[in-house]
Each structure stands twice: as C-alpha cells, then as structure tokens.
C-alpha cells in the first residue's frame, strides 16, 4: 500500500544526545518509571481535528498546510485518505490512541440520515485499521459548535429543534464511540454560554444542558458504554462567557445536577490558563475531587491570551502536570494532543516534529516529576508545614470535633499566636530547578 508520509520512517528513540529531528530524545516507550513503562503513564492520543483536518486557516488568511492526502476534500474518498494518513502517522510515532468529533471523520451532508450513513461507513473502515495496528479510540465527541445551527448553543439553545439535533448528534457519536471501544465521551460546551444576559435565561439553559447530559448517560449506559463521560472546562472563546468556566465550576455543575457518578474532567492546559489559573491548578482541583479523568495536552501563549492550542513545549509545565497526575494515581482516560503546528509550520515533517515535541516534553515531564517525588523535599516540606494539626487539638479540628468556644478559649490562653512559619516558596522553586537542570 502506498504511504502518505513515504519520506518519513518510524520514529526511533535515540536519547538526549541525538540531533536527529525525527527521533525521540526522551520518550522511550518501554522505559520504566515508578514501576510502569512510559507508554502506560502517557496514553497519548492524536486529535483527528488538528492533525488530519486543520490546515492553518486563521481570521486573516486561508490554510497553509495541504491536508488533502491525495484525495478531493469533501468526498468519502478524502475521509478514507484521512484515515490512512492518521493511522500511518500514529503508527510511525508510536501513538496508540485517537480522539474525534463526528464531523472530523466525514463531510456533513444536508440530511442527518446521510451523514450518519457516512459515519457508519468510515468507522467500519477505521475498525479494520484499528485491528491491524492495535491503535485504539481514546474518546469521541460531537461537534456542536461549528455549524450555524448552534449559534445559540446546543444544550443551551433557545430552539427545541436545534436541541433535538444536538441530541441526535450525541446519540450517534456515542454509538460510534462504543463501536470503536472508546474510553471516554467528551462534552466541550463551546457555545454553551452567552454573549449578553439581556437575552439569556441562564438557569433555564443550564437545566437544559444537564437534562441533555442525563439523556446521554442513560443512552450510553443502555448501549453498553462503560467508559467515562467528561466535561472539558473553558471560560470563553467562542462565547464571551462559557458555563463550564473552569474545573471548580464544572465540578459544581455535575454535582448540582446529579451527574457526578458518571462524569469526570478533561483538563486542557490552554483552557486553564484562559481561566486565569495554572494548568496545575485545574488538575489539582479535579484530582482532589476524584475527577481527574483526562488531559488535553497542549499549551497556550500567555502573551497572546487566546486558545492557540500549541504543542506542549514547556517542561516546567509538563513536569508540574505529571507531578499532579502521578500523585493522583494516573489518568482514567488519557492524554490527547489537542494541538496544532503553527501556521508557518505547514509540512508533513512539521506534523511529525510537532508530535515529537509534545511526546518528548511529556516524557521529560514524567521523568522529572518522578524525580521530584522520589527526592521528597517538596512532600517533606508540605507535610511539615501542616504538622501543627497533628496535635490533639489539631486532630479535633480535622475531625470536626472541635467547637468555636473551645478554640476561642485556646486563643485567650495564648494571648497571640506565633507567626505560622515561612512558606519558603523561593527555596521550593530552587528545588524544582535543581531537579529539572541537574546533569
Ligand atoms: C476547543 C476544544 C475542543 C474540545 C473537543 O477549544 O478544545 O477541541 O477538546 O470538542
Ligand atoms: Ca480541547
Ligand atoms: Ca483549546
């Protein structure tokens, strides 16, 4: 069979000394870190939309990358060519999973029945490729934000007909996710929000979104979906205000509407920073609530301030991300490269080099996070910082046994407390640098 990326062979691991652009310097799939091979710590996935569909179009100009893969865009032949290209790329990179939206896979027809028929056809083809390569589906989703019908949202739309259409797309995307054995199903509410409260009934819209999610859970479980439903928080873009603003907001939402047994979070780095948080913050919020399900592995550019979806390149960030993931006992679902090369990086080699950058950044982050944990200075300091609560009184406070009067009496007795001890932030930042940059 003809290769799409014939000039590029399988990407080897060559180690940190290698200067070969098409080799891994840190990602060594079988290398064992804290008892598990890297490939299990890092269940990477290719994002169908960025890698196989996006051409680099922006507000000021058309695409620069050719994603025709030898076929005419808008045809089923092209849909198949994307499958061939995607599986070849994943195989050569050693990426073992992919994520998709319904409309990433096939051109949408005027009638949903025809779109669904096309989706059946393409996923039959994908299943053959999945068997041949042992590449799996990480998660699926429905695109409920691009088509003009979703201008006022999907679950939050003011139109019953649009709401039904969203339901139909979710139903089909769940069918496909189950058909391909996906581990997760994602809701990213790109247009589930508002531009102005002058025309919006926020409570009504949020209740409708929750009802739609309940219907999805009922249907998914009925057809045998055993995986995890995920909400992917994002504060804004495309809407001025999105309802699932950040992890804390989305967790509150799933709890309020009784969806917390089925849902976890899919945390995207770029979305956390758009919300004014660090990536580590939203991972920690999810983890302490038992909802760290999956990660969209990318990065934004703080100087630009919008959703640039860059391949992860900052090892400080990937280290702190993997630190949270290791401490949480791993991810339920996986790490999806919701990332695209820059518009001027338009060649096939760029597509490979971008994924290599992302995989190496995370591999290095994993190595360094494991070293931070094994080093123990951070953990030791945090333990020491709260040691006062190991006293009898501290324990009573922790278990809810203490009363306000009792504590006030203690305050009376002491007159005034000692200062609570230095936070030693600069020392701890030095520890991180020491681990990151030791020879
Ligand atoms: C867009 C989102 C989207 C979701 C899936 O900002 O990141 O790509 O991951 O719908
Ligand atoms: Ca995403
Ligand atoms: Ca994004």
Coordinates of C-alpha atoms and ligand atoms in Angstrom, one line a residue:
X1 CA 0.0 0.0 0.0
X2 CA 1.2 3.5 -0.9
X3 CA 2.3 5.5 2.1
X4 CA 1.1 9.1 2.7
X5 CA 4.3 10.1 4.5
X6 CA 6.7 7.9 2.5
X7 CA 9.7 10.0 3.2
X8 CA 9.3 9.6 7.0
X9 CA 10.0 6.3 8.7
X10 CA 9.1 5.1 12.1
X11 CA 10.4 7.5 14.8
X12 CA 13.1 5.8 16.9
X13 CA 14.2 6.7 20.4
X14 CA 17.7 7.9 20.2
X15 CA 18.3 9.6 23.5
X16 CA 19.1 13.1 24.7
X17 CA 22.4 13.3 22.7
X18 CA 20.7 12.7 19.3
X19 CA 20.5 15.6 16.9
X20 CA 18.1 13.8 14.6
X21 CA 15.0 15.9 14.2
X22 CA 12.9 12.8 13.6
X23 CA 13.9 10.9 16.7
X24 CA 12.7 10.9 20.3
X25 CA 15.2 12.3 22.8
X26 CA 13.2 11.4 25.9
X27 CA 10.1 9.4 25.0
X28 CA 11.3 5.8 25.4
X29 CA 8.0 3.8 25.4
X30 CA 9.3 0.8 27.3
X31 CA 11.4 2.7 29.9
X32 CA 10.0 2.0 33.4
X33 CA 9.4 5.0 35.6
X34 CA 8.0 4.4 39.1
X35 CA 7.1 0.8 38.2
X36 CA 5.3 1.4 34.9
X37 CA 6.5 1.8 31.3
X38 CA 6.3 5.3 29.9
X39 CA 3.7 4.3 27.3
X40 CA 1.3 3.4 30.2
X41 CA 1.9 6.6 32.1
X42 CA 1.4 8.6 28.9
X43 CA -1.5 7.2 26.9
X44 CA -1.0 9.7 24.1
X45 CA -3.8 10.3 21.5
X46 CA -3.8 12.1 18.2
X47 CA -6.6 14.7 17.8
X48 CA -8.3 14.0 14.4
X49 CA -9.4 17.6 14.0
X50 CA -6.0 19.3 14.3
X51 CA -3.8 16.6 12.8
X52 CA -5.9 15.5 9.9
X53 CA -8.3 18.3 9.3
X54 CA -6.9 21.7 10.3
X55 CA -4.9 23.5 7.5
X56 CA -3.8 26.5 9.5
X57 CA -6.7 28.8 8.5
X58 CA -6.9 31.9 10.7
X59 CA -9.0 35.1 10.8
X60 CA -6.6 36.8 8.4
X61 CA -6.0 34.1 5.8
X62 CA -6.5 30.6 4.4
X63 CA -4.8 27.5 5.3
X64 CA -1.1 26.8 4.5
X65 CA -1.0 23.1 5.1
X66 CA -2.2 20.6 2.5
X67 CA -4.4 18.0 4.2
X68 CA -5.9 16.5 1.0
X69 CA -3.7 13.4 1.3
X70 CA -4.1 12.8 -2.4
X71 CA -8.0 13.0 -2.5
X72 CA -10.6 15.6 -3.1
X73 CA -11.7 17.3 0.1
X74 CA -15.4 16.9 0.8
X75 CA -15.6 13.4 -0.5
X76 CA -15.7 10.0 1.2
X77 CA -12.5 9.2 -0.7
X78 CA -10.9 12.0 1.2
X79 CA -12.4 10.8 4.5
X80 CA -10.7 7.4 3.9
X81 CA -7.5 9.1 2.9
X82 CA -7.5 10.9 6.3
X83 CA -7.9 7.5 8.0
X84 CA -4.9 6.1 6.1
X85 CA -2.8 9.2 6.9
X86 CA -3.9 9.2 10.5
X87 CA -3.1 5.6 11.2
X88 CA 0.2 5.8 9.3
X89 CA 1.2 8.8 11.4
X90 CA 0.2 7.3 14.7
X91 CA 1.9 4.0 13.9
X92 CA 5.1 5.8 12.9
X93 CA 5.1 7.9 16.1
X94 CA 4.0 5.1 18.4
X95 CA 0.8 7.0 19.4
X96 CA -1.7 4.3 20.4
X97 CA -5.0 6.3 20.6
X98 CA -7.0 8.9 18.7
X99 CA -9.9 11.3 19.6
X100 CA -12.5 12.5 17.2
X101 CA -15.6 14.7 16.6
X102 CA -18.3 13.3 14.4
X103 CA -17.7 15.9 11.6
X104 CA -13.9 15.4 11.7
X105 CA -14.5 12.0 10.2
X106 CA -16.8 12.7 7.2
X107 CA -18.2 15.6 5.3
X108 CA -21.5 16.5 6.8
X109 CA -24.5 16.0 4.4
X110 CA -27.6 18.2 4.2
X111 CA -29.6 15.4 5.8
X112 CA -28.5 13.8 9.1
X113 CA -29.5 10.3 7.9
X114 CA -26.9 10.6 5.1
X115 CA -24.3 12.0 7.5
X116 CA -24.9 9.0 9.8
X117 CA -24.6 6.6 6.9
X118 CA -21.3 8.1 6.0
X119 CA -20.2 7.8 9.7
X120 CA -21.1 4.1 9.7
X121 CA -19.1 3.6 6.5
X122 CA -16.0 5.4 7.7
X123 CA -16.0 3.8 11.2
X124 CA -16.2 0.3 9.6
X125 CA -13.0 1.3 7.7
X126 CA -11.4 2.6 10.9
X127 CA -12.2 -0.6 12.7
X128 CA -10.3 -2.6 10.2
X129 CA -7.3 -0.2 10.6
X130 CA -7.6 -0.4 14.4
X131 CA -7.4 -4.2 14.3
X132 CA -4.4 -4.1 12.0
X133 CA -2.5 -1.6 14.2
X134 CA -3.8 -2.1 17.7
X135 CA -4.5 1.6 17.8
X136 CA -7.5 2.5 20.0
X137 CA -10.1 5.2 20.4
X138 CA -9.5 7.3 23.5
X139 CA -12.6 9.4 23.3
X140 CA -15.3 10.6 21.0
X141 CA -17.4 13.7 20.9
X142 CA -20.0 15.6 18.8
X143 CA -19.1 18.9 17.2
X144 CA -22.0 21.1 18.5
X145 CA -20.3 24.4 17.9
X146 CA -19.2 24.9 14.2
X147 CA -22.5 24.6 12.3
X148 CA -24.5 27.9 12.2
X149 CA -27.5 26.0 13.8
X150 CA -25.5 26.0 17.0
X151 CA -25.1 29.8 17.1
X152 CA -27.1 30.0 20.3
X153 CA -25.6 26.8 21.8
X154 CA -26.7 23.2 21.6
X155 CA -28.0 22.1 25.1
X156 CA -28.4 25.8 25.8
X157 CA -30.1 26.7 22.6
X158 CA -33.4 28.6 22.6
X159 CA -34.6 26.3 19.8
X160 CA -36.2 22.9 20.6
X161 CA -35.4 21.7 17.1
X162 CA -31.7 22.6 17.5
X163 CA -31.8 20.9 20.9
X164 CA -33.1 17.7 19.2
X165 CA -30.4 17.9 16.6
X166 CA -27.8 18.1 19.2
X167 CA -29.3 15.1 20.9
X168 CA -29.2 13.2 17.6
X169 CA -25.6 14.0 17.1
X170 CA -24.7 13.0 20.7
X171 CA -26.6 9.7 20.2
X172 CA -24.7 8.9 17.0
X173 CA -21.3 10.0 18.4
X174 CA -22.0 7.7 21.4
X175 CA -22.9 4.9 19.0
X176 CA -19.6 5.4 17.2
X177 CA -17.6 5.7 20.4
X178 CA -19.0 2.4 21.7
X179 CA -18.5 0.8 18.3
X180 CA -14.8 1.7 18.4
X181 CA -14.4 0.9 22.1
X182 CA -13.7 4.5 23.2
X183 CA -12.7 5.0 26.9
X184 CA -14.4 8.4 27.2
X185 CA -17.1 10.7 25.8
X186 CA -16.4 14.4 26.0
X187 CA -18.7 17.4 26.3
X188 CA -17.0 20.6 25.5
X189 CA -19.5 23.3 25.6
X190 CA -18.0 25.8 23.1
X191 CA -21.3 27.6 22.6
X192 CA -22.9 26.7 25.8
X193 CA -22.7 30.2 27.3
X194 CA -23.8 33.6 26.4
X195 CA -22.9 36.9 24.9
X196 CA -25.3 39.1 27.0
X197 CA -27.6 38.3 29.9
X198 CA -30.1 40.8 28.4
X199 CA -31.3 38.0 26.1
X200 CA -30.4 34.9 28.3
X201 CA -32.2 32.8 30.9
X202 CA -29.1 31.3 32.5
X203 CA -30.9 28.9 34.9
X204 CA -33.2 27.6 32.1
X205 CA -30.2 27.0 29.8
X206 CA -28.1 25.2 32.5
X207 CA -31.0 22.9 33.4
X208 CA -31.4 22.0 29.7
X209 CA -27.7 21.2 29.4
X210 CA -28.0 19.0 32.4
X211 CA -31.0 17.2 31.1
X212 CA -29.2 16.6 27.8
X213 CA -26.3 15.1 29.7
X214 CA -28.6 12.9 31.7
X215 CA -30.1 11.6 28.5
X216 CA -26.6 10.9 27.1
X217 CA -25.7 9.0 30.2
X218 CA -28.9 6.9 30.1
X219 CA -28.5 6.2 26.4
X220 CA -24.7 5.5 26.7
X221 CA -25.2 3.0 29.6
X222 CA -28.1 1.4 27.7
X223 CA -25.9 0.7 24.7
X224 CA -23.0 -0.6 26.8
X225 CA -20.8 2.4 27.2
X226 CA -18.7 1.6 30.3
X227 CA -16.3 4.5 29.9
X228 CA -16.1 7.9 31.5
X229 CA -18.2 10.9 30.5
X230 CA -16.0 14.0 30.6
X231 CA -16.7 17.7 30.8
X232 CA -13.9 19.9 29.3
X233 CA -14.0 23.3 31.0
X234 CA -13.2 26.5 29.2
X235 CA -14.0 30.0 30.3
X236 CA -14.6 31.7 27.0
X237 CA -14.0 31.5 23.2
X238 CA -16.0 31.3 21.2
X239 CA -18.6 32.6 23.7
X240 CA -17.9 35.6 25.8
X241 CA -18.8 33.5 28.9
X242 CA -19.0 29.7 28.9
X243 CA -20.9 27.9 31.6
X244 CA -18.2 25.3 32.3
X245 CA -15.7 28.1 33.1
X246 CA -13.1 26.0 34.9
X247 CA -12.8 22.7 36.8
X248 CA -14.3 24.1 40.0
X249 CA -17.3 25.4 38.2
X250 CA -17.8 22.2 36.1
X251 CA -17.5 20.0 39.2
X252 CA -20.1 22.1 41.0
X253 CA -22.4 21.8 37.9
X254 CA -22.1 18.0 37.7
X255 CA -22.8 17.7 41.5
X256 CA -25.7 20.1 41.4
X257 CA -27.4 18.1 38.7
X258 CA -26.6 14.6 40.0
X259 CA -24.2 13.8 37.2
X260 CA -21.1 13.3 39.4
X261 CA -21.2 9.5 39.3
X262 CA -20.7 9.4 35.6
X263 CA -18.6 12.4 34.8
X264 CA -15.0 13.4 35.3
X265 CA -13.0 16.4 34.0
X266 CA -11.0 16.6 30.8
X267 CA -8.5 19.4 31.6
X268 CA -6.9 21.3 28.8
X269 CA -3.8 23.3 29.6
X270 CA -4.7 26.2 27.4
X271 CA -8.2 26.5 28.8
X272 CA -7.0 26.5 32.4
X273 CA -4.7 29.5 31.7
X274 CA -7.5 31.3 29.8
X275 CA -9.5 31.0 33.1
X276 CA -6.7 32.7 34.9
X277 CA -5.4 29.5 36.5
X278 CA -2.2 27.5 36.0
X279 CA -2.7 24.1 34.3
X280 CA -1.5 22.6 37.6
X281 CA -4.4 24.4 39.5
X282 CA -7.2 22.8 37.4
X283 CA -5.5 19.4 37.6
X284 CA -5.3 19.7 41.4
X285 CA -8.9 20.8 41.7
X286 CA -10.0 17.8 39.6
X287 CA -7.8 15.4 41.5
X288 CA -8.8 16.4 45.0
X289 CA -12.4 15.9 43.9
X290 CA -11.7 12.5 42.4
X291 CA -12.5 13.8 38.9
X292 CA -9.2 13.8 37.1
X293 CA -10.3 11.9 34.1
X294 CA -8.3 13.0 31.1
X295 CA -6.0 15.8 29.7
X296 CA -5.9 17.8 26.5
X297 CA -2.2 18.1 26.3
X298 CA -1.3 21.5 24.7
X299 CA -0.2 24.9 25.8
X300 CA -1.3 28.5 25.2
X301 CA 0.8 31.6 24.8
X302 CA 0.4 33.9 27.7
X303 CA 1.5 36.9 25.6
X304 CA -1.3 36.2 23.1
X305 CA -4.0 35.3 25.5
X306 CA -6.3 33.2 23.3
X307 CA -6.7 29.5 22.6
X308 CA -3.6 28.9 20.5
X309 CA -3.5 25.1 21.0
X310 CA 0.2 24.8 20.7
X311 CA 2.1 21.5 21.2
X312 CA 3.4 21.2 24.7
X313 CA 6.9 22.6 24.8
X314 CA 7.4 24.0 28.4
X315 CA 9.0 21.3 30.5
X316 CA 8.3 23.2 33.7
X317 CA 4.6 22.9 32.9
X318 CA 4.7 19.3 31.8
X319 CA 6.7 18.4 35.0
X320 CA 4.1 20.0 37.3
X321 CA 1.3 18.4 35.2
X322 CA 2.8 14.9 35.5
X323 CA 3.5 15.6 39.2
X324 CA -0.2 16.1 39.7
X325 CA -1.1 13.0 37.6
X326 CA 1.4 10.7 39.3
X327 CA 0.2 11.9 42.7
X328 CA -3.4 11.3 41.7
X329 CA -2.5 7.7 40.7
X330 CA -2.7 8.3 36.9
X331 CA -5.3 9.3 34.5
X332 CA -8.6 7.4 34.0
X333 CA -8.6 8.1 30.2
X334 CA -5.5 9.6 28.6
X335 CA -3.5 12.5 27.1
X336 CA -4.9 13.9 23.9
X337 CA -2.8 16.2 21.8
X338 CA -5.4 18.9 21.2
X339 CA -2.6 20.9 19.5
X340 CA -1.6 22.1 16.1
X341 CA 1.7 23.2 14.5
X342 CA 1.9 26.9 13.9
X343 CA 0.6 28.2 10.6
X344 CA 4.1 28.6 9.2
X345 CA 5.0 25.0 10.1
X346 CA 3.0 23.5 7.3
X347 CA 4.9 20.5 6.0
X348 CA 4.5 16.8 6.8
X349 CA 7.8 16.8 8.6
X350 CA 6.4 19.7 10.8
X351 CA 3.4 17.5 11.7
X352 CA 5.8 14.7 12.9
X353 CA 8.2 17.1 14.6
X354 CA 5.3 18.8 16.5
X355 CA 4.1 15.4 17.9
X356 CA 7.7 14.5 18.8
X357 CA 8.0 17.8 20.7
X358 CA 4.8 17.1 22.6
X359 CA 5.7 13.5 23.4
X360 CA 9.2 14.4 24.4
X361 CA 8.0 17.3 26.6
X362 CA 5.7 15.0 28.4
X363 CA 8.3 12.2 28.7
X364 CA 10.7 14.7 30.2
X365 CA 8.0 16.0 32.5
X366 CA 7.2 12.5 33.6
X367 CA 10.9 11.7 34.3
X368 CA 11.3 15.0 36.3
X369 CA 8.0 14.6 38.2
X370 CA 9.0 11.1 39.3
X371 CA 12.4 12.6 40.4
X372 CA 10.6 15.3 42.4
X373 CA 8.5 12.7 44.2
X374 CA 11.5 10.4 44.8
X375 CA 13.6 13.4 46.0
X376 CA 10.9 14.0 48.6
X377 CA 11.9 17.6 49.5
X378 CA 8.6 19.1 48.3
X379 CA 6.4 16.5 50.0
X380 CA 8.5 16.7 53.2
X381 CA 8.1 20.5 53.3
X382 CA 4.3 20.3 52.8
X383 CA 4.0 17.7 55.5
X384 CA 6.0 19.8 57.9
X385 CA 4.0 22.9 57.1
X386 CA 0.8 21.4 58.4
X387 CA 2.4 19.5 61.3
X388 CA 0.7 21.6 63.9
X389 CA -2.5 19.8 63.1
X390 CA -1.0 16.6 64.3
X391 CA -1.6 17.8 67.9
X392 CA -4.6 16.7 69.9
X393 CA -6.4 20.0 69.2
X394 CA -5.4 19.9 65.5
X395 CA -6.9 16.4 65.2
X396 CA -10.1 17.6 66.8
X397 CA -10.3 20.4 64.3
X398 CA -9.6 17.9 61.4
X399 CA -12.3 15.5 62.5
X400 CA -14.9 18.2 63.1
X401 CA -14.9 17.5 66.9
X402 CA -13.8 21.0 68.0
X403 CA -16.1 23.8 68.9
X404 CA -15.7 27.5 68.3
X405 CA -15.8 28.2 72.1
X406 CA -13.0 25.7 72.7
X407 CA -10.8 27.3 70.1
X408 CA -11.6 30.8 71.4
X409 CA -10.6 29.6 74.9
X410 CA -7.2 28.5 73.5
X411 CA -6.7 31.9 71.8
X412 CA -7.5 33.6 75.2
X413 CA -4.9 31.4 76.9
X414 CA -2.1 32.1 74.3
X415 CA -2.7 35.9 74.0
X416 CA -1.4 35.9 70.4
X417 CA -0.2 33.1 68.1
X418 CA 3.4 32.8 66.8
X419 CA 3.8 33.6 63.1
X420 CA 2.8 30.4 61.1
X421 CA 6.2 29.6 59.7
X422 CA 7.8 30.6 56.4
X423 CA 6.2 29.3 53.1
X424 CA 9.8 29.0 51.7
X425 CA 8.5 29.4 48.2
X426 CA 11.9 30.5 46.8
X427 CA 13.6 27.5 48.4
X428 CA 11.0 25.2 46.8
X429 CA 11.3 26.8 43.4
X430 CA 15.0 26.2 43.7
X431 CA 14.4 22.6 44.5
X432 CA 12.3 22.3 41.3
X433 CA 15.1 24.0 39.3
X434 CA 17.7 21.7 40.9
X435 CA 15.7 18.6 39.8
X436 CA 15.0 20.0 36.4
X437 CA 18.5 21.0 35.5
X438 CA 20.8 18.6 37.3
X439 CA 23.1 16.9 34.9
Ligands
LIG1 C1 -11.8 23.7 21.8 C2 -11.8 22.4 22.5 C3 -12.3 21.2 21.6 C4 -12.6 20.1 22.5 C5 -13.4 19.0 21.9 O1 -11.4 24.7 22.4 O2 -10.6 22.2 23.0 O3 -11.4 21.0 20.6 O4 -11.4 19.5 23.0 O5 -14.6 19.4 21.4
LIG2 CA1 -9.7 20.5 24.0
LIG3 CA1 -8.2 24.6 23.0

